[in-house]
XYZ file of C-alpha atoms in Angstrom:
232
model
C -127.604 57.781 -41.822
C -128.956 54.786 -43.655
C -127.847 56.326 -47.082
C -124.468 56.769 -46.015
C -124.189 53.413 -44.631
C -125.698 52.087 -47.544
C -123.337 53.792 -49.889
C -120.302 52.557 -47.839
C -121.513 49.014 -48.013
C -121.373 49.247 -51.760
C -117.956 50.899 -51.898
C -116.485 48.237 -49.745
C -117.648 45.613 -52.027
C -114.118 44.597 -53.041
C -113.218 43.577 -49.397
C -115.018 40.203 -49.865
C -114.504 39.917 -53.433
C -113.458 36.570 -54.833
C -109.914 36.002 -55.563
C -108.675 37.001 -58.929
C -105.725 35.716 -60.953
C -103.124 38.327 -61.687
C -101.428 38.455 -65.151
C -97.918 39.280 -65.762
C -97.314 41.267 -68.602
C -93.737 42.675 -69.973
C -93.641 46.126 -71.282
C -90.845 47.894 -72.840
C -89.511 51.285 -71.234
C -89.576 53.668 -73.908
C -89.365 56.569 -71.560
C -86.343 58.968 -71.997
C -83.913 59.018 -69.320
C -82.091 62.408 -68.668
C -78.542 62.707 -67.170
C -76.445 65.523 -65.986
C -72.915 66.481 -65.074
C -71.688 68.023 -61.755
C -68.945 70.417 -62.577
C -65.421 68.877 -62.001
C -67.067 65.370 -62.262
C -66.654 63.363 -65.423
C -69.313 60.757 -64.327
C -72.823 61.575 -65.703
C -75.736 61.192 -63.178
C -79.222 60.152 -63.543
C -81.786 63.086 -63.069
C -84.317 62.606 -60.539
C -87.449 64.812 -60.926
C -89.502 65.362 -57.844
C -93.203 66.410 -57.439
C -93.928 70.122 -56.753
C -94.162 71.181 -53.062
C -96.327 73.696 -51.810
C -94.673 75.502 -48.641
C -97.152 75.775 -46.108
C -96.662 78.888 -44.188
C -98.128 79.452 -40.576
C -101.629 80.375 -40.523
C -102.795 83.714 -39.140
C -106.219 84.627 -37.792
C -108.265 87.661 -36.925
C -108.885 86.483 -33.465
C -108.878 83.471 -31.208
C -112.342 82.736 -32.158
C -111.159 82.046 -35.656
C -108.216 80.209 -34.502
C -110.534 77.937 -32.249
C -113.093 77.344 -35.419
C -110.160 76.182 -37.653
C -108.972 73.753 -35.060
C -112.469 72.255 -34.736
C -112.772 71.971 -38.409
C -109.266 70.322 -38.605
C -110.448 67.470 -35.947
C -113.535 66.914 -37.952
C -111.540 66.884 -41.327
C -109.137 64.147 -39.946
C -112.023 62.332 -38.369
C -113.822 61.676 -41.546
C -111.037 61.723 -44.460
C -110.317 58.001 -43.899
C -113.807 57.178 -44.925
C -113.640 59.553 -48.240
C -110.226 58.002 -49.165
C -111.942 54.423 -48.545
C -114.896 55.698 -50.934
C -112.534 56.717 -53.614
C -110.364 53.660 -53.347
C -113.493 51.060 -53.753
C -115.478 53.343 -56.319
C -113.782 51.648 -59.199
C -113.537 48.418 -58.162
C -117.370 48.368 -57.377
C -118.068 49.147 -60.716
C -115.890 46.334 -62.076
C -117.500 43.799 -59.545
C -121.301 44.758 -60.193
C -120.720 45.047 -64.069
C -119.642 41.138 -63.737
C -122.789 40.200 -62.287
C -125.727 39.747 -64.659
C -128.340 38.573 -62.504
C -130.119 40.778 -59.887
C -130.332 37.672 -57.789
C -126.511 37.585 -57.405
C -126.445 41.246 -57.005
C -128.898 41.065 -54.262
C -127.160 38.322 -52.467
C -123.873 40.128 -52.850
C -124.890 43.388 -51.247
C -126.612 41.478 -48.291
C -123.254 39.862 -47.493
C -121.316 43.160 -47.806
C -124.100 44.837 -45.871
C -123.612 42.337 -42.604
C -119.773 43.075 -42.945
C -119.984 46.756 -43.284
C -122.422 47.511 -40.566
C -120.283 45.067 -38.138
C -116.992 46.939 -39.093
C -118.117 50.493 -39.610
C -121.525 51.014 -38.637
C -121.309 52.156 -35.208
C -118.347 54.664 -36.131
C -120.505 56.249 -38.905
C -123.513 56.365 -36.632
C -121.327 58.567 -34.036
C -120.709 61.247 -36.744
C -122.165 65.020 -35.997
C -124.229 66.590 -38.376
C -121.149 68.896 -39.250
C -118.919 65.634 -39.654
C -121.060 64.440 -42.135
C -121.482 67.245 -44.324
C -117.599 67.461 -44.248
C -117.564 63.569 -45.400
C -120.134 64.317 -48.253
C -117.679 67.102 -49.508
C -114.781 64.957 -49.352
C -116.568 62.167 -50.977
C -117.268 64.479 -53.946
C -113.543 65.375 -53.944
C -112.486 61.810 -54.078
C -114.897 60.475 -56.631
C -116.179 63.403 -58.469
C -119.711 62.769 -57.765
C -122.065 64.096 -55.169
C -123.369 61.532 -52.623
C -126.735 62.001 -54.040
C -125.310 61.091 -57.655
C -123.847 57.854 -56.305
C -126.727 56.832 -54.418
C -128.812 57.625 -57.435
C -126.423 55.646 -60.092
C -126.876 52.575 -58.085
C -130.508 52.637 -57.326
C -131.243 51.361 -60.592
C -129.165 48.023 -60.255
C -129.860 47.810 -56.445
C -133.349 49.122 -56.473
C -134.608 46.777 -53.708
C -131.695 47.612 -51.345
C -132.036 51.345 -51.633
C -135.725 51.329 -50.993
C -135.141 50.915 -47.158
C -132.928 53.875 -46.916
C -135.847 56.616 -46.153
C -134.068 58.401 -43.382
C -131.787 61.450 -44.284
C -128.351 61.757 -43.174
C -128.300 64.285 -40.176
C -130.522 66.156 -42.527
C -127.817 67.134 -44.620
C -127.475 67.933 -48.225
C -126.442 64.937 -50.258
C -126.147 67.007 -53.024
C -123.061 69.206 -51.702
C -120.033 69.589 -53.748
C -116.342 70.406 -52.729
C -115.676 73.897 -54.095
C -112.254 75.033 -52.602
C -112.064 77.813 -55.243
C -115.314 79.764 -54.279
C -115.920 78.404 -50.800
C -113.716 79.462 -48.255
C -114.672 76.558 -45.663
C -113.943 73.929 -48.377
C -110.481 76.178 -49.113
C -109.890 75.603 -45.241
C -110.645 72.064 -45.481
C -108.070 71.525 -48.299
C -105.547 73.532 -46.354
C -105.684 71.043 -43.376
C -105.556 68.111 -45.863
C -102.406 69.350 -47.397
C -101.011 69.953 -44.189
C -101.842 66.768 -42.755
C -100.445 65.101 -45.691
C -97.294 66.671 -45.435
C -96.871 65.941 -41.627
C -97.821 61.997 -42.158
C -100.988 62.916 -40.285
C -103.090 61.492 -42.800
C -102.567 59.030 -45.956
C -102.666 61.398 -48.902
C -104.944 60.402 -52.172
C -105.087 61.993 -55.317
C -108.418 63.863 -55.626
C -111.032 62.966 -58.432
C -111.324 66.581 -59.359
C -108.791 69.129 -60.523
C -107.244 70.698 -57.197
C -104.221 73.258 -57.685
C -103.452 73.979 -54.262
C -100.798 76.691 -55.080
C -103.626 78.786 -57.042
C -106.274 78.412 -54.019
C -103.336 79.526 -51.679
C -102.863 82.769 -53.841
C -106.451 83.717 -53.805
C -107.114 83.049 -50.046
C -103.943 83.933 -48.438
C -104.495 87.447 -48.505
C -107.604 87.916 -46.564
C -107.091 86.711 -42.745
C -108.725 83.290 -42.262
C -111.824 84.405 -40.160
C -114.721 83.398 -41.873
C -116.256 80.344 -43.718
C -116.201 77.936 -40.695
C -119.553 76.771 -39.644
């Protein structure tokens, strides 16, 4: 558990960062604008291009037990998604902030400040996660950062070694090396299905993944077999 808390302490560093001066730049728009004519109308109208939308059909299950497991997975996925999204948002900012700090003393002092803040704000919530919720969080953090939780911790160990020396306990005995692979793992596909449905229903706030995900291709692969397996 301490490892997850430690990682979020780092990823949330920008919350307490010093104020920065925003530079205003003027750029010339050289993009091509397309217009179209409606039949019978002489006025050209500006074309508007929309993102592709995948139509989410109704899920079908082999039995009620499979449906129940999906609903449980949905509840757990929706619960941990905000933390994974937050990790993705803060990772780039964190790297920039740490790169700007040259002395180890400054980094150590900075992480202590962030540690107190994050533990006060999020520690109690993260400690309440179950083992399966923790594993889903690890997978979603891979989706949003492109790295496993183990890799993220390892990357920051060199610059914040003293901070991580205290992180000896495993996070509910789960695999921190777990990746997110909806193409080959049915449970991961179900998690992605839950995310996409939740985004379209405005239940969860969307965020682009750090890894390549083509949900239409995933749907074409997994939609044929009824969703009765892959949920633990």
